[in-house]
XYZ file of C-alpha atoms in Angstrom:
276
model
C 29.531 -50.821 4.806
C 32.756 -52.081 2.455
C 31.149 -55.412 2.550
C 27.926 -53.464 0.984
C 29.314 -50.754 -1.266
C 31.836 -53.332 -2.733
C 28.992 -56.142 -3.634
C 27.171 -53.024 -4.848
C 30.040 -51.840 -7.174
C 30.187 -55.645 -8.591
C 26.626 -55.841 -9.341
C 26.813 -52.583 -11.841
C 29.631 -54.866 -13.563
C 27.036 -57.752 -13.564
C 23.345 -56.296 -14.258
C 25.623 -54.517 -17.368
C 26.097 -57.985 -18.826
C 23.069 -59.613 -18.273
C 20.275 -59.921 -21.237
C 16.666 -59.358 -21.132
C 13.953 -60.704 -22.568
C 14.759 -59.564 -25.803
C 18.053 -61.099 -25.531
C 19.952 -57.309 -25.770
C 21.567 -55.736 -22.961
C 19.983 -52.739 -22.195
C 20.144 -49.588 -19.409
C 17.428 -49.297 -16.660
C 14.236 -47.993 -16.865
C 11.525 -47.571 -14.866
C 8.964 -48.045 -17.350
C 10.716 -51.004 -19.275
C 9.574 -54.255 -19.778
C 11.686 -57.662 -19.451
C 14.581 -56.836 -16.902
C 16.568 -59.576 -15.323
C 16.475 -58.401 -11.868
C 14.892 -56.346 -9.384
C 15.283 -52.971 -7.924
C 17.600 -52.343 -5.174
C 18.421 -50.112 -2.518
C 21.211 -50.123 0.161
C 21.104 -48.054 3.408
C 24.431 -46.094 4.916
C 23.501 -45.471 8.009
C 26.222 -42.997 9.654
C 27.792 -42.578 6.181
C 29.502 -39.568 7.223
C 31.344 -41.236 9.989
C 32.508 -44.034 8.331
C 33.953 -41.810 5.102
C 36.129 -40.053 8.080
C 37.492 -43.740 8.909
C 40.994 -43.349 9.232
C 41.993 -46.434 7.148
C 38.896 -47.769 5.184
C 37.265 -43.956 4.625
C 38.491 -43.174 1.155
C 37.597 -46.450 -0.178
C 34.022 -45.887 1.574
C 33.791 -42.356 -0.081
C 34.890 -43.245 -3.713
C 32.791 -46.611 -3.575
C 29.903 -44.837 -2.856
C 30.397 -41.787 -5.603
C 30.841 -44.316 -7.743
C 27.293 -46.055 -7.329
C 25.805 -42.534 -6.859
C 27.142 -42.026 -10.453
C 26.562 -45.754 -12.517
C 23.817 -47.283 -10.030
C 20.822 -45.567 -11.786
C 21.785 -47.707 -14.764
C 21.338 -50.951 -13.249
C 18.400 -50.364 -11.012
C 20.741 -49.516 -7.624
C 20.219 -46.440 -5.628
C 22.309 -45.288 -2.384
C 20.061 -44.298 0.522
C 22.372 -42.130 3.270
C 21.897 -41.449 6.872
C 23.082 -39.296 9.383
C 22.688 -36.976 12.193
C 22.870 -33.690 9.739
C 20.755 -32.503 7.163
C 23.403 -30.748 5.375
C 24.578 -32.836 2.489
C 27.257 -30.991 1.590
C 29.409 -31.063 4.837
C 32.177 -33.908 4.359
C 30.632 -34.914 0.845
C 32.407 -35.108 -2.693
C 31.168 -32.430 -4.869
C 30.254 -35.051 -7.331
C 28.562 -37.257 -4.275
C 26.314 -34.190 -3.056
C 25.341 -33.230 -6.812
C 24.145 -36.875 -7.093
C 22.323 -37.292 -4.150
C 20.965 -33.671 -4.342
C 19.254 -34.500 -8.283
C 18.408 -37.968 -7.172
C 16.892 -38.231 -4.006
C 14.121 -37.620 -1.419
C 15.057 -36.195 1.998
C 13.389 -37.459 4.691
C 14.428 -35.430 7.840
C 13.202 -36.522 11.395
C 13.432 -34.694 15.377
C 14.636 -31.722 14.409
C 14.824 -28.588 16.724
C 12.358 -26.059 16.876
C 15.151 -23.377 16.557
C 16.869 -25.047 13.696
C 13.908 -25.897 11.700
C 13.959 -22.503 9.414
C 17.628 -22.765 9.041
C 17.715 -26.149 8.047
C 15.410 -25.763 5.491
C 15.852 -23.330 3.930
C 19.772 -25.372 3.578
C 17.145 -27.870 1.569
C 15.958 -25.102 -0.755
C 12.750 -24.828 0.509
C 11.128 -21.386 -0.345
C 9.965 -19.144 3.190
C 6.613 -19.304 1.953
C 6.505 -23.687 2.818
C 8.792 -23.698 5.667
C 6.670 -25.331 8.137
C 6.185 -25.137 11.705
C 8.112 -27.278 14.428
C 6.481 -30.523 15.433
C 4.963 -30.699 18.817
C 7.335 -31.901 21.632
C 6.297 -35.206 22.103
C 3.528 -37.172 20.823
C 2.780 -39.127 23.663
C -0.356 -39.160 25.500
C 1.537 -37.677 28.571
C 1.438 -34.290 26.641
C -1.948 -33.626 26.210
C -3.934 -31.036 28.391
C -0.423 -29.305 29.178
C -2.258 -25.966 29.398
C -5.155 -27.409 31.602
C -2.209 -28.502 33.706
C -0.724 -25.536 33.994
C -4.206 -23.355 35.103
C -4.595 -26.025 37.926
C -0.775 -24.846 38.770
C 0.092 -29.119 38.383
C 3.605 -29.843 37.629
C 4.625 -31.044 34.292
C 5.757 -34.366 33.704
C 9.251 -35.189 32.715
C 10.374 -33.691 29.818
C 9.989 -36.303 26.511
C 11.397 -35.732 23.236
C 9.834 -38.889 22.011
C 8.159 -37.928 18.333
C 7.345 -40.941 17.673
C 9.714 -41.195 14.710
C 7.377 -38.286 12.560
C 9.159 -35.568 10.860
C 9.122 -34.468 6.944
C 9.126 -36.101 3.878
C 10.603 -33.775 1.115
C 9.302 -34.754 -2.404
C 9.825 -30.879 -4.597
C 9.520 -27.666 -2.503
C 6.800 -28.650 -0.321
C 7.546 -30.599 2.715
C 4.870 -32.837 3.875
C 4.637 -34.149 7.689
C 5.507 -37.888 7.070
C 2.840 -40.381 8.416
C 3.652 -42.643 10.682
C 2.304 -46.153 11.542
C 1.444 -46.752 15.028
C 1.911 -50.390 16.224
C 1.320 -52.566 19.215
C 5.116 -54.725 18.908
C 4.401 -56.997 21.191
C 1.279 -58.058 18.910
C 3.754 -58.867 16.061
C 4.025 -56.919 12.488
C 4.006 -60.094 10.360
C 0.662 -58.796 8.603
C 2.261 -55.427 7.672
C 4.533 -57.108 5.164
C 3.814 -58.853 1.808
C 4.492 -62.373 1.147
C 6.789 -62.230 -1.797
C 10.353 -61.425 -0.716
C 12.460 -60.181 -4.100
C 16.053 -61.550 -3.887
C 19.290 -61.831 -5.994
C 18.711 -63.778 -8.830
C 20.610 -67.137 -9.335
C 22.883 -65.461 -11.858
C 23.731 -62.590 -9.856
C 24.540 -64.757 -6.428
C 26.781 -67.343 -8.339
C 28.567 -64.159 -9.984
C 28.988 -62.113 -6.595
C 30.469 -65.777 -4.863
C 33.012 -65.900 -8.080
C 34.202 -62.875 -6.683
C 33.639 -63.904 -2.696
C 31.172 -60.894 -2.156
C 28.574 -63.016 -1.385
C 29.075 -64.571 2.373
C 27.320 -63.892 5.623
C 28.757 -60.302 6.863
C 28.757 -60.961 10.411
C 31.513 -63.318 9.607
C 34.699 -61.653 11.142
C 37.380 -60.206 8.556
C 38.431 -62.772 6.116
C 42.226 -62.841 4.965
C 43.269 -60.152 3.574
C 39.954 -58.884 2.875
C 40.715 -55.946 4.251
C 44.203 -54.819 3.952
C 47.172 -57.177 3.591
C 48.096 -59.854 6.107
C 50.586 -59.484 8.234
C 53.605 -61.851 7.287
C 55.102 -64.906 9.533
C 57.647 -62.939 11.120
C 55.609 -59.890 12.050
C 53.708 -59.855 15.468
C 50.551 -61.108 15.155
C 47.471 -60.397 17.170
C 44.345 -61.252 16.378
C 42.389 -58.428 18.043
C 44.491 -55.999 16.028
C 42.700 -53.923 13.662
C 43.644 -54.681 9.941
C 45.750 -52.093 8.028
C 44.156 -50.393 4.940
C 45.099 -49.910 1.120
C 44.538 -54.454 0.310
C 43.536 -55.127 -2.943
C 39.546 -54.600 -3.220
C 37.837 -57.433 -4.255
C 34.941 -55.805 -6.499
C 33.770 -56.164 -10.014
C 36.178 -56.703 -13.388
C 38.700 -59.052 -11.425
C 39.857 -62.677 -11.406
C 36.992 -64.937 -10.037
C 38.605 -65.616 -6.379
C 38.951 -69.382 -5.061
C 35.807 -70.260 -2.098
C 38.351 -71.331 0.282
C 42.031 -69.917 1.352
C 44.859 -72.395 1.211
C 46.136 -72.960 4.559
C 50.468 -72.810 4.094
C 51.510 -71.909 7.325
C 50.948 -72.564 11.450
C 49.322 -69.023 11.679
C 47.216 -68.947 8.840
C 46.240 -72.563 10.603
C 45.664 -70.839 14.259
C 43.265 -68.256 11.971
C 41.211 -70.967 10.696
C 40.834 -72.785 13.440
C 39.610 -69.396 15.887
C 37.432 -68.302 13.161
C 35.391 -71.564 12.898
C 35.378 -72.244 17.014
C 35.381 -68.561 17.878
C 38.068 -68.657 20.902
């Protein structure tokens, strides 16, 4: 999530420098012709969570105000997940106002006994609260009450809904539609051929600033904190202290490769590229 929010904090600094078509910088818009790049969203999933971090939370939680704030200038928007509805628990005031103006809640298997409470948390008025969604949606639950007149037991309780809920678009929830899919048939035909990406520009930029790397690669030098020096204890399986210098837009384009100047910083290479 610092890999994301910090390549997402160096793109604002980028898209605000490129030119469009007419050759003059400009702001966003929906309805405006000749931008150099694409839409883009990014998902938090567990945001909360990870803002509580002990050592990386504080850089997760400004990072992340701060694209809630700029990101609608530059055609990025923040799309956060998590087990509660209720935006402002753990959020920055400035975070929740953002994400309360800007967004869409879409709220899934909620509790028949909480669903009143929790929206009405969303502002909905009494008068569109709906009602719970059934149980379960699979096929098991139909005929429940024929079931029960023949005095036949009930099958095992499922909470499986399928992944329906609400989509909240005003003060009007709707039931969100769902697509139901055979897997093992493959979803290739669900998706359209034309995959937007990064353009050139941006990628080259973003690599200038070494933002742009697979993230399943393990922690890179001080990427995450500062290393530990040649006469501290080392271990590799250590997690990495906080407060480094975060690489994001407005600094120094950063070299591709580290320089390797000691036997540790050697060992590091070497278990990074053979994994042992």
């Amino acid at each position: 999530m610092i890999r994301l929010l910090r390549a997402l904090d160096a793109l604002m600094e980028i898209r605000g420098q490129m030119p469009w078509d007419d050759g003059v910088v400009h702001e966003w818009s929906g309805d405006a012709a000749g931008c150099p790049y694409r839409m883009l969203s990014a998902y938090l999933d567990e945001f909360l969570s990870a803002a509580r971090h002990e050592l990386y939370g504080a850089e997760i939680m400004d990072l992340a105000e701060r694209v809630s704030v700029k990101g609608r200038k530059y055609g990025i928007g923040l799309k956060v997940a998590g087990q509660s509805v209720y935006v402002q628990d753990g959020f920055t005031q400035l975070l929740c106002e953002n994400l309360r103006e800007n967004c869409i809640p879409v709220v899934l298997k909620v509790a028949p006994k909480k669903v009143s409470d929790m929206f009405k948390a969303l502002g909905i008025p009494s008068e569109h609260i709906p009602d719970p969604l059934p149980r379960s949606f699979s096929p098991a639950e139909e005929g429940r009450i024929e079931r029960v007149m023949r005095g036949e037991p009930e099958p095992p309780a499922d909470s499986n809904t399928g992944g329906a809920g609400w989509i909240i678009e005003g003060k009007q929830p709707d039931v969100l539609r769902t697509l139901f899919m055979d897997f093992k048939a493959g979803i290739d035909g669900y998706f359209p051929d034309t995959i937007a990406t990064l353009t050139d520009h941006e990628i080259h930029e973003l690599e200038a600033r070494e933002l742009w790397f697979d993230w399943t690669e393990p922690p890179r030098p001080g990427e995450f904190g500062p290393e530990p020096t040649d006469d501290e204890d080392w271990d590799q399986n250590a997690p990495k202290k906080g407060g480094g210098k975060r690489r994001s837009g407005g600094g120094q384009p950063a070299t591709r490769h580290d320089t390797v100047t000691s036997a540790r910083q050697a060992r590091e290479a070497i278990r990074n590229l053979t994994g042992v």
